[in-house]
PDB file of C-alpha atoms in Angstrom:
ATOM      1  CA  UNK C 145      33.275 165.631-171.811  1.00  0.00           C
ATOM      2  CA  UNK C 146      36.179 164.241-170.595  1.00  0.00           C
ATOM      3  CA  UNK C 147      35.240 164.883-166.791  1.00  0.00           C
ATOM      4  CA  UNK C 148      31.618 162.841-167.914  1.00  0.00           C
ATOM      5  CA  UNK C 149      33.496 159.584-168.989  1.00  0.00           C
ATOM      6  CA  UNK C 150      35.785 159.798-166.044  1.00  0.00           C
ATOM      7  CA  UNK C 151      32.687 159.939-163.996  1.00  0.00           C
ATOM      8  CA  UNK C 152      31.391 156.725-165.877  1.00  0.00           C
ATOM      9  CA  UNK C 153      34.371 155.114-165.681  1.00  0.00           C
ATOM     10  CA  UNK C 154      34.421 154.997-161.654  1.00  0.00           C
ATOM     11  CA  UNK C 155      30.865 154.523-161.913  1.00  0.00           C
ATOM     12  CA  UNK C 156      31.882 150.919-163.780  1.00  0.00           C
ATOM     13  CA  UNK C 157      34.841 150.448-161.406  1.00  0.00           C
ATOM     14  CA  UNK C 158      32.781 150.574-158.689  1.00  0.00           C
ATOM     15  CA  UNK C 159      30.123 149.076-159.618  1.00  0.00           C
ATOM     16  CA  UNK C 160      32.060 145.691-160.802  1.00  0.00           C
ATOM     17  CA  UNK C 161      33.761 145.775-157.473  1.00  0.00           C
ATOM     18  CA  UNK C 162      30.135 145.637-155.520  1.00  0.00           C
ATOM     19  CA  UNK C 163      29.317 142.615-157.631  1.00  0.00           C
ATOM     20  CA  UNK C 164      32.833 140.867-157.245  1.00  0.00           C
ATOM     21  CA  UNK C 165      32.327 141.680-153.266  1.00  0.00           C
ATOM     22  CA  UNK C 166      28.881 140.501-153.042  1.00  0.00           C
ATOM     23  CA  UNK C 167      29.482 137.473-155.189  1.00  0.00           C
ATOM     24  CA  UNK C 168      32.244 136.428-152.639  1.00  0.00           C
ATOM     25  CA  UNK C 169      29.399 137.010-149.742  1.00  0.00           C
ATOM     26  CA  UNK C 170      27.413 134.628-151.126  1.00  0.00           C
ATOM     27  CA  UNK C 171      30.018 131.931-152.182  1.00  0.00           C
ATOM     28  CA  UNK C 172      30.959 132.297-148.370  1.00  0.00           C
ATOM     29  CA  UNK C 173      27.308 132.251-147.019  1.00  0.00           C
ATOM     30  CA  UNK C 174      26.514 128.782-149.782  1.00  0.00           C
ATOM     31  CA  UNK C 175      29.967 127.087-148.526  1.00  0.00           C
ATOM     32  CA  UNK C 176      29.108 128.147-144.771  1.00  0.00           C
ATOM     33  CA  UNK C 177      24.989 126.276-145.554  1.00  0.00           C
ATOM     34  CA  UNK C 178      26.898 123.062-146.786  1.00  0.00           C
ATOM     35  CA  UNK C 179      28.973 122.858-143.791  1.00  0.00           C
ATOM     36  CA  UNK C 180      25.936 123.490-141.334  1.00  0.00           C
ATOM     37  CA  UNK C 181      24.144 120.967-144.119  1.00  0.00           C
ATOM     38  CA  UNK C 182      26.668 118.216-143.276  1.00  0.00           C
ATOM     39  CA  UNK C 183      27.189 118.783-139.940  1.00  0.00           C
ATOM     40  CA  UNK C 184      23.310 117.942-139.748  1.00  0.00           C
ATOM     41  CA  UNK C 185      22.616 115.217-142.139  1.00  0.00           C
ATOM     42  CA  UNK C 186      21.590 112.427-140.121  1.00  0.00           C
ATOM     43  CA  UNK C 187      19.954 110.272-143.180  1.00  0.00           C
ATOM     44  CA  UNK C 188      21.330 109.360-146.639  1.00  0.00           C
ATOM     45  CA  UNK C 189      19.683 107.300-149.025  1.00  0.00           C
ATOM     46  CA  UNK C 190      21.238 106.263-152.300  1.00  0.00           C
ATOM     47  CA  UNK C 191      19.376 102.785-152.990  1.00  0.00           C
ATOM     48  CA  UNK C 192      20.057 101.235-156.706  1.00  0.00           C
ATOM     49  CA  UNK C 193      21.747 104.002-158.025  1.00  0.00           C
ATOM     50  CA  UNK C 194      24.275 101.803-159.487  1.00  0.00           C
ATOM     51  CA  UNK C 195      27.352 102.848-157.513  1.00  0.00           C
ATOM     52  CA  UNK C 196      30.183 100.926-157.635  1.00  0.00           C
ATOM     53  CA  UNK C 197      33.058 103.026-155.045  1.00  0.00           C
ATOM     54  CA  UNK C 198      31.719 105.201-152.217  1.00  0.00           C
ATOM     55  CA  UNK C 199      33.667 108.477-152.007  1.00  0.00           C
ATOM     56  CA  UNK C 200      34.377 110.371-149.278  1.00  0.00           C
ATOM     57  CA  UNK C 201      32.947 113.457-150.070  1.00  0.00           C
ATOM     58  CA  UNK C 202      29.019 111.579-150.121  1.00  0.00           C
ATOM     59  CA  UNK C 203      29.391 110.069-145.955  1.00  0.00           C
ATOM     60  CA  UNK C 204      29.294 112.813-143.465  1.00  0.00           C
ATOM     61  CA  UNK C 205      30.022 111.846-139.797  1.00  0.00           C
ATOM     62  CA  UNK C 206      26.906 112.849-138.935  1.00  0.00           C
ATOM     63  CA  UNK C 207      24.904 109.710-140.328  1.00  0.00           C
ATOM     64  CA  UNK C 208      22.638 107.713-138.541  1.00  0.00           C
ATOM     65  CA  UNK C 209      20.596 106.171-141.204  1.00  0.00           C
ATOM     66  CA  UNK C 210      22.893 104.863-144.392  1.00  0.00           C
ATOM     67  CA  UNK C 211      20.544 103.312-147.231  1.00  0.00           C
ATOM     68  CA  UNK C 212      23.383 102.007-149.807  1.00  0.00           C
ATOM     69  CA  UNK C 213      21.393  98.687-150.883  1.00  0.00           C
ATOM     70  CA  UNK C 214      21.071  97.580-154.308  1.00  0.00           C
ATOM     71  CA  UNK C 215      24.552  98.984-155.636  1.00  0.00           C
ATOM     72  CA  UNK C 216      27.824  97.620-157.094  1.00  0.00           C
ATOM     73  CA  UNK C 217      29.808  98.666-153.488  1.00  0.00           C
ATOM     74  CA  UNK C 218      32.076  96.130-153.038  1.00  0.00           C
ATOM     75  CA  UNK C 219      34.628  98.430-150.110  1.00  0.00           C
ATOM     76  CA  UNK C 220      32.727  99.701-147.480  1.00  0.00           C
ATOM     77  CA  UNK C 221      35.533 101.419-145.436  1.00  0.00           C
ATOM     78  CA  UNK C 222      34.799 105.320-145.994  1.00  0.00           C
ATOM     79  CA  UNK C 223      31.686 104.246-143.510  1.00  0.00           C
ATOM     80  CA  UNK C 224      34.652 104.321-140.731  1.00  0.00           C
ATOM     81  CA  UNK C 225      33.907 107.898-139.576  1.00  0.00           C
ATOM     82  CA  UNK C 226      30.241 107.004-139.154  1.00  0.00           C
ATOM     83  CA  UNK C 227      30.527 106.373-135.784  1.00  0.00           C
ATOM     84  CA  UNK C 228      27.028 107.425-134.557  1.00  0.00           C
ATOM     85  CA  UNK C 229      24.877 105.282-137.420  1.00  0.00           C
ATOM     86  CA  UNK C 230      21.439 102.834-135.796  1.00  0.00           C
ATOM     87  CA  UNK C 231      20.808 101.112-139.041  1.00  0.00           C
ATOM     88  CA  UNK C 232      23.305 100.661-142.301  1.00  0.00           C
ATOM     89  CA  UNK C 233      21.717  98.642-145.068  1.00  0.00           C
ATOM     90  CA  UNK C 234      24.173  97.249-147.128  1.00  0.00           C
ATOM     91  CA  UNK C 235      22.027  94.501-148.982  1.00  0.00           C
ATOM     92  CA  UNK C 236      22.426  93.495-152.892  1.00  0.00           C
ATOM     93  CA  UNK C 237      25.916  94.926-153.105  1.00  0.00           C
ATOM     94  CA  UNK C 238      29.381  93.028-154.055  1.00  0.00           C
ATOM     95  CA  UNK C 239      30.745  92.792-150.946  1.00  0.00           C
ATOM     96  CA  UNK C 240      33.075  90.430-150.137  1.00  0.00           C
ATOM     97  CA  UNK C 241      35.294  91.290-147.380  1.00  0.00           C
ATOM     98  CA  UNK C 242      34.238  92.646-144.416  1.00  0.00           C
ATOM     99  CA  UNK C 243      36.326  95.255-142.492  1.00  0.00           C
ATOM    100  CA  UNK C 244      38.310  94.117-139.199  1.00  0.00           C
ATOM    101  CA  UNK C 245      36.604  94.483-136.085  1.00  0.00           C
ATOM    102  CA  UNK C 246      38.461  97.924-135.485  1.00  0.00           C
ATOM    103  CA  UNK C 247      35.887  99.135-137.741  1.00  0.00           C
ATOM    104  CA  UNK C 248      32.935  97.201-136.079  1.00  0.00           C
ATOM    105  CA  UNK C 249      33.828  98.344-132.484  1.00  0.00           C
ATOM    106  CA  UNK C 250      34.357 102.145-133.062  1.00  0.00           C
ATOM    107  CA  UNK C 251      29.588 102.069-134.127  1.00  0.00           C
ATOM    108  CA  UNK C 252      28.947 101.952-130.768  1.00  0.00           C
ATOM    109  CA  UNK C 253      25.084 102.865-132.013  1.00  0.00           C
ATOM    110  CA  UNK C 254      24.648 100.049-134.515  1.00  0.00           C
ATOM    111  CA  UNK C 255      21.695  98.150-133.743  1.00  0.00           C
ATOM    112  CA  UNK C 256      20.336  97.168-137.741  1.00  0.00           C
ATOM    113  CA  UNK C 257      22.694  95.489-139.960  1.00  0.00           C
ATOM    114  CA  UNK C 258      21.236  94.441-143.361  1.00  0.00           C
ATOM    115  CA  UNK C 259      24.255  92.270-145.567  1.00  0.00           C
ATOM    116  CA  UNK C 260      21.827  89.364-147.265  1.00  0.00           C
ATOM    117  CA  UNK C 261      22.737  89.006-150.624  1.00  0.00           C
ATOM    118  CA  UNK C 262      25.897  90.028-150.706  1.00  0.00           C
ATOM    119  CA  UNK C 263      29.381  87.538-151.399  1.00  0.00           C
ATOM    120  CA  UNK C 264      30.102  86.479-148.188  1.00  0.00           C
ATOM    121  CA  UNK C 265      32.581  83.506-148.276  1.00  0.00           C
ATOM    122  CA  UNK C 266      35.051  83.289-145.014  1.00  0.00           C
ATOM    123  CA  UNK C 267      33.170  82.611-141.658  1.00  0.00           C
ATOM    124  CA  UNK C 268      36.065  84.045-140.100  1.00  0.00           C
ATOM    125  CA  UNK C 269      35.478  87.067-141.545  1.00  0.00           C
ATOM    126  CA  UNK C 270      32.135  87.724-140.719  1.00  0.00           C
ATOM    127  CA  UNK C 271      33.070  87.101-137.033  1.00  0.00           C
ATOM    128  CA  UNK C 272      34.553  90.314-136.763  1.00  0.00           C
ATOM    129  CA  UNK C 273      31.486  91.850-136.142  1.00  0.00           C
ATOM    130  CA  UNK C 274      31.099  90.620-132.886  1.00  0.00           C
ATOM    131  CA  UNK C 275      33.059  93.635-131.748  1.00  0.00           C
ATOM    132  CA  UNK C 276      30.008  95.837-132.631  1.00  0.00           C
ATOM    133  CA  UNK C 277      28.644  96.295-129.320  1.00  0.00           C
ATOM    134  CA  UNK C 278      24.882  96.877-129.513  1.00  0.00           C
ATOM    135  CA  UNK C 279      24.082  94.846-132.600  1.00  0.00           C
ATOM    136  CA  UNK C 280      20.496  93.545-132.259  1.00  0.00           C
ATOM    137  CA  UNK C 281      19.395  92.014-135.928  1.00  0.00           C
ATOM    138  CA  UNK C 282      21.718  90.942-138.623  1.00  0.00           C
ATOM    139  CA  UNK C 283      20.599  89.335-141.600  1.00  0.00           C
ATOM    140  CA  UNK C 284      22.996  87.279-143.782  1.00  0.00           C
ATOM    141  CA  UNK C 285      20.728  85.424-146.225  1.00  0.00           C
ATOM    142  CA  UNK C 286      21.871  84.350-149.354  1.00  0.00           C
ATOM    143  CA  UNK C 287      24.790  84.498-149.292  1.00  0.00           C
ATOM    144  CA  UNK C 288      27.624  81.695-149.960  1.00  0.00           C
ATOM    145  CA  UNK C 289      28.694  81.904-146.054  1.00  0.00           C
ATOM    146  CA  UNK C 290      24.954  80.350-144.880  1.00  0.00           C
ATOM    147  CA  UNK C 291      26.343  77.188-146.470  1.00  0.00           C
ATOM    148  CA  UNK C 292      28.853  76.487-144.430  1.00  0.00           C
ATOM    149  CA  UNK C 293      28.311  74.135-141.256  1.00  0.00           C
ATOM    150  CA  UNK C 294      27.377  75.111-137.715  1.00  0.00           C
ATOM    151  CA  UNK C 295      26.931  78.744-139.451  1.00  0.00           C
ATOM    152  CA  UNK C 296      24.477  80.006-137.308  1.00  0.00           C
ATOM    153  CA  UNK C 297      25.803  78.523-134.605  1.00  0.00           C
ATOM    154  CA  UNK C 298      29.191  80.422-134.358  1.00  0.00           C
ATOM    155  CA  UNK C 299      27.386  84.412-134.795  1.00  0.00           C
ATOM    156  CA  UNK C 300      25.298  83.767-132.710  1.00  0.00           C
ATOM    157  CA  UNK C 301      27.741  82.427-129.591  1.00  0.00           C
ATOM    158  CA  UNK C 302      30.459  85.028-130.950  1.00  0.00           C
ATOM    159  CA  UNK C 303      27.955  88.140-131.145  1.00  0.00           C
ATOM    160  CA  UNK C 304      26.520  87.770-127.536  1.00  0.00           C
ATOM    161  CA  UNK C 305      24.114  91.792-128.092  1.00  0.00           C
ATOM    162  CA  UNK C 306      22.488  89.848-131.369  1.00  0.00           C
ATOM    163  CA  UNK C 307      18.658  89.300-130.533  1.00  0.00           C
ATOM    164  CA  UNK C 308      17.582  88.213-134.344  1.00  0.00           C
ATOM    165  CA  UNK C 309      19.637  86.367-137.177  1.00  0.00           C
ATOM    166  CA  UNK C 310      18.232  86.591-140.989  1.00  0.00           C
ATOM    167  CA  UNK C 311      14.224  85.491-140.373  1.00  0.00           C
ATOM    168  CA  UNK C 312      14.341  83.957-136.565  1.00  0.00           C
ATOM    169  CA  UNK C 313      14.567  85.237-132.850  1.00  0.00           C
ATOM    170  CA  UNK C 314      17.589  83.254-131.354  1.00  0.00           C
ATOM    171  CA  UNK C 315      15.931  81.045-129.469  1.00  0.00           C
ATOM    172  CA  UNK C 316      17.459  80.250-125.393  1.00  0.00           C
ATOM    173  CA  UNK C 317      18.196  76.292-127.146  1.00  0.00           C
ATOM    174  CA  UNK C 318      20.738  77.751-129.266  1.00  0.00           C
ATOM    175  CA  UNK C 319      22.537  79.740-126.437  1.00  0.00           C
ATOM    176  CA  UNK C 320      22.502  77.173-123.657  1.00  0.00           C
ATOM    177  CA  UNK C 321      23.617  74.023-124.533  1.00  0.00           C
ATOM    178  CA  UNK C 322      22.174  70.737-123.348  1.00  0.00           C
ATOM    179  CA  UNK C 323      19.252  72.633-121.915  1.00  0.00           C
ATOM    180  CA  UNK C 324      16.329  70.010-123.351  1.00  0.00           C
ATOM    181  CA  UNK C 325      13.114  72.837-123.960  1.00  0.00           C
ATOM    182  CA  UNK C 326       9.456  71.897-125.261  1.00  0.00           C
ATOM    183  CA  UNK C 327       8.784  72.348-129.121  1.00  0.00           C
ATOM    184  CA  UNK C 328       7.109  76.173-128.432  1.00  0.00           C
ATOM    185  CA  UNK C 329      10.914  77.261-126.902  1.00  0.00           C
ATOM    186  CA  UNK C 330      13.041  75.370-130.060  1.00  0.00           C
ATOM    187  CA  UNK C 331      14.953  76.326-132.944  1.00  0.00           C
ATOM    188  CA  UNK C 332      12.892  77.846-135.792  1.00  0.00           C
ATOM    189  CA  UNK C 333      10.002  77.268-133.871  1.00  0.00           C
ATOM    190  CA  UNK C 334       6.774  79.590-136.334  1.00  0.00           C
ATOM    191  CA  UNK C 335       6.579  81.859-133.178  1.00  0.00           C
ATOM    192  CA  UNK C 336      10.286  82.935-133.376  1.00  0.00           C
ATOM    193  CA  UNK C 337      10.093  84.129-136.971  1.00  0.00           C
ATOM    194  CA  UNK C 338      10.013  87.417-137.286  1.00  0.00           C
ATOM    195  CA  UNK C 339      10.523  89.808-141.119  1.00  0.00           C
ATOM    196  CA  UNK C 340      12.684  92.666-140.376  1.00  0.00           C
ATOM    197  CA  UNK C 341      13.196  93.064-144.251  1.00  0.00           C
ATOM    198  CA  UNK C 342      13.414  96.869-145.118  1.00  0.00           C
ATOM    199  CA  UNK C 343      10.725  98.259-146.710  1.00  0.00           C
ATOM    200  CA  UNK C 344      11.425 101.227-149.025  1.00  0.00           C
ATOM    201  CA  UNK C 345       9.111 103.927-149.689  1.00  0.00           C
ATOM    202  CA  UNK C 346       9.493 106.294-152.542  1.00  0.00           C
ATOM    203  CA  UNK C 347       9.121 109.518-150.526  1.00  0.00           C
ATOM    204  CA  UNK C 348      10.587 108.900-147.322  1.00  0.00           C
ATOM    205  CA  UNK C 349      12.714 110.592-144.859  1.00  0.00           C
ATOM    206  CA  UNK C 350      15.028 110.686-141.457  1.00  0.00           C
ATOM    207  CA  UNK C 351      11.814 110.464-139.242  1.00  0.00           C
ATOM    208  CA  UNK C 352       9.924 107.412-140.870  1.00  0.00           C
ATOM    209  CA  UNK C 353      12.807 105.534-140.875  1.00  0.00           C
ATOM    210  CA  UNK C 354      13.654 106.107-137.833  1.00  0.00           C
ATOM    211  CA  UNK C 355      10.336 105.111-136.460  1.00  0.00           C
ATOM    212  CA  UNK C 356      10.926 101.772-138.513  1.00  0.00           C
ATOM    213  CA  UNK C 357      13.767 101.125-136.479  1.00  0.00           C
ATOM    214  CA  UNK C 358      12.171 101.287-133.173  1.00  0.00           C
ATOM    215  CA  UNK C 359       8.718  99.340-134.865  1.00  0.00           C
ATOM    216  CA  UNK C 360      11.346  96.161-135.464  1.00  0.00           C
ATOM    217  CA  UNK C 361      13.412  96.630-132.080  1.00  0.00           C
ATOM    218  CA  UNK C 362      10.134  96.770-130.596  1.00  0.00           C
ATOM    219  CA  UNK C 363       8.291  93.545-132.614  1.00  0.00           C
ATOM    220  CA  UNK C 364      11.928  92.093-131.732  1.00  0.00           C
ATOM    221  CA  UNK C 365      11.755  92.498-128.162  1.00  0.00           C
ATOM    222  CA  UNK C 366       7.965  91.302-127.874  1.00  0.00           C
ATOM    223  CA  UNK C 367       9.010  87.974-129.808  1.00  0.00           C
ATOM    224  CA  UNK C 368      11.493  87.587-127.115  1.00  0.00           C
ATOM    225  CA  UNK C 369       9.701  88.498-123.797  1.00  0.00           C
ATOM    226  CA  UNK C 370       6.727  85.667-124.518  1.00  0.00           C
ATOM    227  CA  UNK C 371       9.436  82.813-126.055  1.00  0.00           C
ATOM    228  CA  UNK C 372      12.344  83.043-123.651  1.00  0.00           C
ATOM    229  CA  UNK C 373      11.871  81.192-121.327  1.00  0.00           C
ATOM    230  CA  UNK C 374      15.031  82.944-119.085  1.00  0.00           C
ATOM    231  CA  UNK C 375      13.300  86.134-119.821  1.00  0.00           C
ATOM    232  CA  UNK C 376       9.435  84.699-118.183  1.00  0.00           C
ATOM    233  CA  UNK C 377      11.173  83.030-115.369  1.00  0.00           C
ATOM    234  CA  UNK C 378      13.281  86.748-114.900  1.00  0.00           C
ATOM    235  CA  UNK C 379       9.849  88.854-115.276  1.00  0.00           C
ATOM    236  CA  UNK C 380       8.140  85.844-112.543  1.00  0.00           C
ATOM    237  CA  UNK C 381      10.798  86.539-109.667  1.00  0.00           C
ATOM    238  CA  UNK C 382      11.004  90.296-110.408  1.00  0.00           C
ATOM    239  CA  UNK C 383       7.184  89.965-109.898  1.00  0.00           C
ATOM    240  CA  UNK C 384       7.476  87.784-107.068  1.00  0.00           C
ATOM    241  CA  UNK C 385       9.966  89.484-105.150  1.00  0.00           C
ATOM    242  CA  UNK C 386       8.393  92.885-105.328  1.00  0.00           C
ATOM    243  CA  UNK C 387       4.849  92.537-104.307  1.00  0.00           C
ATOM    244  CA  UNK C 388       6.796  90.930-101.394  1.00  0.00           C
ATOM    245  CA  UNK C 389       8.567  93.822-100.633  1.00  0.00           C
ATOM    246  CA  UNK C 390       4.950  95.862-101.394  1.00  0.00           C
ATOM    247  CA  UNK C 391       3.259  93.407 -98.937  1.00  0.00           C
ATOM    248  CA  UNK C 392       5.335  93.468 -96.024  1.00  0.00           C
ATOM    249  CA  UNK C 393       5.951  97.417 -96.694  1.00  0.00           C
ATOM    250  CA  UNK C 394       2.215  97.367 -96.598  1.00  0.00           C
ATOM    251  CA  UNK C 395       1.626  95.250 -92.898  1.00  0.00           C
ATOM    252  CA  UNK C 396       4.218  97.353 -91.151  1.00  0.00           C
ATOM    253  CA  UNK C 397       2.243 100.411 -92.272  1.00  0.00           C
ATOM    254  CA  UNK C 398      -1.493  98.759 -90.783  1.00  0.00           C
ATOM    255  CA  UNK C 399       0.389  98.082 -87.593  1.00  0.00           C
ATOM    256  CA  UNK C 400       1.065 101.967 -87.010  1.00  0.00           C
ATOM    257  CA  UNK C 401      -2.145 103.427 -88.891  1.00  0.00           C
ATOM    258  CA  UNK C 402      -5.360 102.733 -88.444  1.00  0.00           C
ATOM    259  CA  UNK C 403      -8.771 101.850 -91.129  1.00  0.00           C
ATOM    260  CA  UNK C 404      -9.851 105.426 -92.333  1.00  0.00           C
ATOM    261  CA  UNK C 405     -11.366 107.186 -95.020  1.00  0.00           C
ATOM    262  CA  UNK C 406     -10.881 111.501 -95.111  1.00  0.00           C
ATOM    263  CA  UNK C 407     -13.426 112.632 -93.941  1.00  0.00           C
ATOM    264  CA  UNK C 408     -15.340 109.784 -92.517  1.00  0.00           C
ATOM    265  CA  UNK C 409     -15.526 107.502 -89.392  1.00  0.00           C
ATOM    266  CA  UNK C 410     -15.868 104.103 -89.835  1.00  0.00           C
ATOM    267  CA  UNK C 411     -16.998 101.512 -87.328  1.00  0.00           C
ATOM    268  CA  UNK C 412     -14.544  98.405 -88.041  1.00  0.00           C
ATOM    269  CA  UNK C 413     -16.646  95.841 -85.795  1.00  0.00           C
ATOM    270  CA  UNK C 414     -19.726  96.899 -87.734  1.00  0.00           C
ATOM    271  CA  UNK C 415     -17.792  96.883 -91.302  1.00  0.00           C
ATOM    272  CA  UNK C 416     -15.909  93.820 -90.651  1.00  0.00           C
ATOM    273  CA  UNK C 417     -19.490  91.806 -89.751  1.00  0.00           C
ATOM    274  CA  UNK C 418     -20.811  93.299 -93.137  1.00  0.00           C
ATOM    275  CA  UNK C 419     -17.935  91.543 -94.793  1.00  0.00           C
ATOM    276  CA  UNK C 420     -16.607  94.918 -96.077  1.00  0.00           C
ATOM    277  CA  UNK C 421     -13.199  94.579 -94.206  1.00  0.00           C
ATOM    278  CA  UNK C 422     -10.871  91.346 -94.137  1.00  0.00           C
ATOM    279  CA  UNK C 423     -11.890  89.594 -90.391  1.00  0.00           C
ATOM    280  CA  UNK C 424      -8.810  90.307 -87.618  1.00  0.00           C
ATOM    281  CA  UNK C 425      -9.198  88.542 -84.977  1.00  0.00           C
ATOM    282  CA  UNK C 426      -7.631  91.615 -82.574  1.00  0.00           C
ATOM    283  CA  UNK C 427      -9.377  94.309 -83.204  1.00  0.00           C
ATOM    284  CA  UNK C 428      -8.610  96.458 -80.536  1.00  0.00           C
ATOM    285  CA  UNK C 429      -5.725  97.793 -82.480  1.00  0.00           C
ATOM    286  CA  UNK C 430      -7.770  99.027 -85.103  1.00  0.00           C
ATOM    287  CA  UNK C 431     -10.586 101.184 -82.701  1.00  0.00           C
ATOM    288  CA  UNK C 432     -10.641 104.637 -82.640  1.00  0.00           C
ATOM    289  CA  UNK C 433      -8.815 105.786 -78.893  1.00  0.00           C
ATOM    290  CA  UNK C 434      -6.689 108.425 -78.196  1.00  0.00           C
ATOM    291  CA  UNK C 435      -3.759 106.106 -76.205  1.00  0.00           C
ATOM    292  CA  UNK C 436      -3.136 103.157 -79.352  1.00  0.00           C
ATOM    293  CA  UNK C 437      -1.419  99.702 -78.248  1.00  0.00           C
ATOM    294  CA  UNK C 438       0.579  98.230 -80.494  1.00  0.00           C
ATOM    295  CA  UNK C 439       0.724  94.295 -80.032  1.00  0.00           C
ATOM    296  CA  UNK C 440       3.768  92.591 -80.827  1.00  0.00           C
ATOM    297  CA  UNK C 441       4.920  92.189 -84.358  1.00  0.00           C
ATOM    298  CA  UNK C 442       5.493  88.327 -84.158  1.00  0.00           C
ATOM    299  CA  UNK C 443       1.373  87.697 -83.482  1.00  0.00           C
ATOM    300  CA  UNK C 444       0.031  90.269 -85.244  1.00  0.00           C
ATOM    301  CA  UNK C 445       2.118  89.435 -88.607  1.00  0.00           C
ATOM    302  CA  UNK C 446       1.252  85.985 -88.913  1.00  0.00           C
ATOM    303  CA  UNK C 447      -2.434  87.042 -88.542  1.00  0.00           C
ATOM    304  CA  UNK C 448      -2.639  89.173 -90.774  1.00  0.00           C
ATOM    305  CA  UNK C 449      -0.040  87.909 -93.717  1.00  0.00           C
ATOM    306  CA  UNK C 450      -2.752  84.838 -93.622  1.00  0.00           C
ATOM    307  CA  UNK C 451      -5.824  86.669 -93.497  1.00  0.00           C
ATOM    308  CA  UNK C 452      -4.991  88.651 -96.442  1.00  0.00           C
ATOM    309  CA  UNK C 453      -3.512  86.310 -98.499  1.00  0.00           C
ATOM    310  CA  UNK C 454      -6.728  84.516 -98.079  1.00  0.00           C
ATOM    311  CA  UNK C 455      -9.340  87.437 -98.920  1.00  0.00           C
ATOM    312  CA  UNK C 456      -6.526  88.229-101.322  1.00  0.00           C
ATOM    313  CA  UNK C 457      -8.793  87.265-104.859  1.00  0.00           C
ATOM    314  CA  UNK C 458     -12.126  88.417-103.343  1.00  0.00           C
ATOM    315  CA  UNK C 459     -14.070  90.891-105.792  1.00  0.00           C
ATOM    316  CA  UNK C 460     -14.830  93.059-102.558  1.00  0.00           C
ATOM    317  CA  UNK C 461     -11.326  94.159-102.458  1.00  0.00           C
ATOM    318  CA  UNK C 462     -10.057  95.121-105.918  1.00  0.00           C
ATOM    319  CA  UNK C 463      -6.912  97.109-103.827  1.00  0.00           C
ATOM    320  CA  UNK C 464      -6.135  93.610-102.372  1.00  0.00           C
ATOM    321  CA  UNK C 465      -4.859  91.470-105.107  1.00  0.00           C
ATOM    322  CA  UNK C 466      -2.343  89.814-104.735  1.00  0.00           C
ATOM    323  CA  UNK C 467      -0.955  86.806-106.548  1.00  0.00           C
ATOM    324  CA  UNK C 468       1.371  85.127-103.886  1.00  0.00           C
TER     325      UNK C 468
END
């Protein structure tokens, strides 16, 4: 009986030891999983939870999209380590002061910043956002600072990367002084209106929020491309230069090659009479001979250039439609 009691006691002791080992292993695994989750956490949504302060344990350095709207937050300094943020939504809080330029200079990937419906008063404090290098969209409406004289002018000329402020895309008239523009390109024109207020869904996710960020940026870029005279002029000049370079290379190619279709021999004089090819005066260059005599470039190039551009809009030659 005594021996059986000893054996039972040993079994119970070893069983408790195994339970302790299993529990310790489970705790280690849970800690590892938490650390992995913290490392891979890209999206944080604390919308409308009536938060007063931000705790460092709730904020992770790997955050890409952070939604903290409709709370009672007054200090956002714990977000300093979130240097990979793309979108930061802090609207409808009780923020009075923004951090200094060192805070915003570290957020090199931040593009969308929503700060409307807060308690900002000092315009100089809001100008610290000029240190944010890639900020595209900013909202500050329904804040006391918007009542300051020249509020929009100061912010537009302080944050160089900014494309939209509140509900209107920044016009060239606001950036370039003393440049009279038509009404279409004027400030606060209806063509420059863009609603970028964030939309909230019950079942949101990181992928959906990232899609929304890309959609907003694409919508802003589209408005800028069609309503900015500087961008329109740049597009025209760039297109003209590329077409000119392409035409020059094509004319050089004509001087060294003959008109050929793979597997076919073409009688060029007959095709010219049928008006299926441009009528060049000197057809001896294109005749199918074994010895090709290349004419002088100074004589041939003006003729080719003049005749190609004169037929640039013909429907018989869809591969030669150049607008020069």
